[in-house]
Short mmCIF file of C-alpha atoms in Angstrom, two decimals:
data_model
loop_
_atom_site.label_atom_id
_atom_site.label_comp_id
_atom_site.label_asym_id
_atom_site.label_seq_id
_atom_site.Cartn_x
_atom_site.Cartn_y
_atom_site.Cartn_z
CA MET A 28 334.21 97.32 -21.93
CA GLN A 29 332.34 96.22 -18.83
CA ASP A 30 331.15 99.76 -18.14
CA TYR A 31 329.78 100.13 -21.67
CA LEU A 32 327.98 96.78 -21.49
CA ARG A 33 326.55 97.61 -18.04
CA ARG A 34 325.30 100.99 -19.25
CA SER A 35 323.89 99.36 -22.38
CA ALA A 36 321.98 96.79 -20.32
CA GLU A 37 320.66 99.51 -17.98
CA THR A 38 319.50 101.62 -20.91
CA MET A 39 317.82 98.64 -22.56
CA ALA A 40 316.02 97.83 -19.29
CA ALA A 41 314.89 101.46 -18.87
CA PHE A 42 313.70 101.49 -22.49
CA ALA A 43 311.82 98.20 -22.04
CA GLU A 44 310.03 99.52 -18.94
CA ASN A 45 309.18 102.92 -20.42
CA GLU A 46 305.44 102.94 -21.16
CA ALA A 47 305.67 106.04 -23.37
CA CYS A 48 308.26 104.33 -25.59
CA ALA A 49 306.05 101.25 -25.93
CA GLN A 50 303.02 103.39 -26.75
CA HIS A 51 304.95 105.41 -29.34
CA MET A 52 306.32 102.28 -31.05
CA GLU A 53 302.77 100.96 -31.32
CA GLU A 54 301.55 104.31 -32.72
CA ILE A 55 304.38 104.35 -35.25
CA ALA A 56 303.61 100.79 -36.35
CA LEU A 57 299.94 101.65 -36.78
CA ALA A 58 300.81 104.74 -38.84
CA VAL A 59 303.18 102.75 -41.06
CA CYS A 60 300.59 99.99 -41.49
CA ALA A 61 297.97 102.56 -42.52
CA ALA A 62 300.37 104.11 -45.05
CA LEU A 63 301.39 100.78 -46.55
CA ARG A 64 297.80 99.51 -46.75
CA ASP A 65 296.97 102.62 -48.77
CA SER A 66 299.88 102.09 -51.22
CA GLY A 67 302.02 104.59 -49.32
CA LYS A 68 305.55 104.33 -48.06
CA LEU A 69 307.95 104.93 -45.20
CA LEU A 70 310.64 107.57 -45.82
CA VAL A 71 313.59 107.59 -43.39
CA ALA A 72 316.50 109.98 -42.87
CA GLY A 73 319.28 110.76 -40.42
CA ASN A 74 322.89 111.96 -40.32
CA GLY A 75 326.10 110.02 -39.68
CA GLY A 76 325.33 106.83 -37.79
CA SER A 77 321.65 107.71 -38.01
CA ALA A 78 321.98 107.82 -41.82
CA ALA A 79 323.24 104.25 -41.65
CA ASP A 80 320.30 103.42 -39.38
CA ALA A 81 317.92 104.97 -41.94
CA GLN A 82 319.33 102.64 -44.59
CA HIS A 83 319.16 99.70 -42.18
CA ILE A 84 315.50 100.41 -41.40
CA ALA A 85 314.52 100.80 -45.06
CA GLY A 86 316.32 97.54 -45.81
CA GLU A 87 314.35 95.69 -43.15
CA PHE A 88 311.13 96.82 -44.81
CA THR A 89 312.09 96.08 -48.40
CA SER A 90 313.78 92.76 -47.61
CA ARG A 91 312.59 91.03 -44.44
CA LEU A 92 313.12 91.06 -40.71
CA MET A 93 311.63 88.07 -38.88
CA TYR A 94 310.55 85.82 -41.78
CA ASP A 95 310.07 85.71 -45.54
CA ARG A 96 307.25 87.94 -46.74
CA ARG A 97 306.44 90.40 -49.49
CA PRO A 98 308.56 93.55 -49.63
CA LEU A 99 307.22 96.65 -47.92
CA ALA A 100 307.85 100.19 -49.21
CA GLY A 101 310.67 101.77 -47.23
CA ILE A 102 313.05 104.37 -48.68
CA ALA A 103 316.16 105.82 -47.04
CA LEU A 104 316.63 109.42 -48.16
CA THR A 105 320.35 109.12 -47.39
CA THR A 106 321.42 106.99 -50.34
CA ASP A 107 321.14 109.12 -53.49
CA THR A 108 324.53 110.83 -53.59
CA SER A 109 323.75 112.78 -56.76
CA GLY A 110 320.53 114.14 -55.32
CA LEU A 111 322.07 114.82 -51.90
CA THR A 112 325.03 116.70 -53.33
CA ALA A 113 322.97 118.63 -55.88
CA ILE A 114 320.47 119.74 -53.24
CA GLY A 115 323.23 120.47 -50.73
CA ASN A 116 325.15 122.53 -53.27
CA ASP A 117 322.19 124.39 -54.76
CA TYR A 118 319.94 124.87 -51.70
CA GLY A 119 322.08 124.11 -48.63
CA PHE A 120 322.64 120.95 -46.60
CA GLU A 121 319.69 121.79 -44.36
CA HIS A 122 317.38 121.02 -47.33
CA VAL A 123 318.81 117.66 -48.48
CA PHE A 124 315.89 115.72 -47.00
CA SER A 125 313.07 118.26 -47.27
CA ARG A 126 313.52 118.57 -51.06
CA GLN A 127 313.35 114.78 -51.40
CA ILE A 128 310.20 114.69 -49.27
CA ALA A 129 308.63 117.37 -51.46
CA ALA A 130 309.46 115.24 -54.52
CA LEU A 131 308.69 111.74 -53.20
CA GLY A 132 306.29 112.14 -50.28
CA ARG A 133 302.55 111.89 -50.63
CA PRO A 134 299.74 112.52 -48.15
CA GLY A 135 299.41 109.47 -45.93
CA ASP A 136 303.07 108.45 -46.19
CA VAL A 137 305.20 108.33 -43.04
CA PHE A 138 308.44 110.25 -42.57
CA LEU A 139 310.80 109.05 -39.83
CA GLY A 140 313.58 111.46 -38.93
CA ILE A 141 316.38 110.26 -36.67
CA THR A 142 318.22 112.89 -34.62
CA THR A 143 319.69 112.24 -31.20
CA SER A 144 319.67 115.95 -30.31
CA GLY A 145 316.57 117.09 -32.17
CA ARG A 146 318.69 119.93 -33.52
CA SER A 147 319.73 118.58 -36.94
CA PRO A 148 318.62 121.36 -39.30
CA ASN A 149 318.01 118.97 -42.20
CA ILE A 150 315.75 116.77 -40.05
CA VAL A 151 313.90 119.81 -38.65
CA HIS A 152 313.29 121.10 -42.21
CA ALA A 153 312.28 117.61 -43.36
CA LEU A 154 309.72 117.28 -40.56
CA ARG A 155 308.29 120.68 -41.47
CA GLU A 156 308.04 119.75 -45.17
CA ALA A 157 306.52 116.36 -44.35
CA ARG A 158 303.89 117.98 -42.13
CA ARG A 159 303.13 120.52 -44.87
CA GLY A 160 302.78 117.66 -47.38
CA GLY A 161 300.31 115.65 -45.29
CA LEU A 162 302.73 112.92 -44.19
CA THR A 163 302.64 111.45 -40.69
CA THR A 164 305.78 112.76 -39.01
CA VAL A 165 307.84 110.64 -36.62
CA VAL A 166 311.13 111.43 -34.92
CA PHE A 167 313.52 109.27 -32.91
CA LEU A 168 315.32 111.35 -30.25
CA GLY A 169 317.66 110.96 -27.32
CA GLY A 170 316.71 111.81 -23.75
CA ASN A 171 318.01 115.36 -24.04
CA GLY A 172 316.60 115.94 -27.53
CA VAL A 173 314.60 119.12 -27.96
CA ASP A 174 310.88 118.92 -28.61
CA LEU A 175 310.01 119.23 -32.29
CA GLU A 176 306.65 120.83 -32.97
CA ASP A 177 306.33 119.24 -36.42
CA ALA A 178 306.56 115.67 -35.07
CA ASP A 179 303.28 113.80 -34.71
CA ILE A 180 305.06 111.07 -32.74
CA ALA A 181 308.34 111.54 -30.87
CA LEU A 182 310.06 108.42 -29.56
CA ARG A 183 312.47 109.62 -26.86
CA VAL A 184 315.08 107.10 -25.69
CA PRO A 185 315.75 107.31 -21.92
CA SER A 186 319.46 108.09 -22.35
CA ASP A 187 321.54 111.08 -23.38
CA TRP A 188 324.64 109.14 -24.44
CA THR A 189 324.68 109.00 -28.25
CA PRO A 190 325.98 105.41 -28.67
CA LEU A 191 323.24 104.04 -26.42
CA VAL A 192 320.57 106.25 -27.97
CA GLN A 193 321.52 104.88 -31.39
CA GLN A 194 321.37 101.30 -30.05
CA MET A 195 317.85 101.89 -28.80
CA HIS A 196 316.81 103.59 -32.06
CA ILE A 197 317.66 100.49 -34.05
CA ALA A 198 315.98 98.27 -31.44
CA ALA A 199 312.84 100.44 -31.70
CA ALA A 200 312.97 100.26 -35.50
CA HIS A 201 313.21 96.47 -35.35
CA ILE A 202 310.20 96.34 -33.03
CA VAL A 203 308.17 98.65 -35.30
CA CYS A 204 309.14 96.63 -38.38
CA ALA A 205 308.22 93.35 -36.64
CA LEU A 206 304.81 94.76 -35.67
CA VAL A 207 304.17 95.95 -39.22
CA GLU A 208 305.37 92.65 -40.66
CA ARG A 209 303.01 90.66 -38.44
CA ALA A 210 300.06 92.92 -39.19
CA LEU A 211 300.48 93.17 -42.97
CA CYS A 212 302.18 89.88 -43.79
CA PRO A 213 301.07 87.28 -41.22
CA ARG A 214 302.81 83.95 -41.38
CA GLU A 215 300.73 81.16 -42.78
CA GLY A 216 300.07 78.26 -40.41
#
């Protein structure tokens, strides 16, 4: 327990001091703000725990994070079991997100793919489809994640241990959401 908490604190400190991470979170927030101002949306996807994070992130946008405000368009591509299973069965699991992006994504939207390794075939295909469709492409990676050529912005957590990478991904998502919330829905008074 103590080792996990120590490593968690060290990773959080490294993340907080990482200028590239701060810059990328700001770039992501600006891209999401631009999409939402233009009646666009944020599409989010991941696998396993990252699928749950995708739903968590979309929920923060459509509900609220720091304070009451209008809902913001965020959609997790991990929640439609009929669509996921139909696409997986008919086209292969590697296309479960890219087909949804082709159907739902519009130029100017933002796609956020979450993959600790950068090797998830369905995220790689989704990034490629999003790029082809004119979406801004964002990926959350771990420290050892491979570079993805179809990502406009790659937020790389300074850790290669999956549980800590996932912790930092949700922290980064909260920061991005808070920045977007403040920019688009400032508190009165």
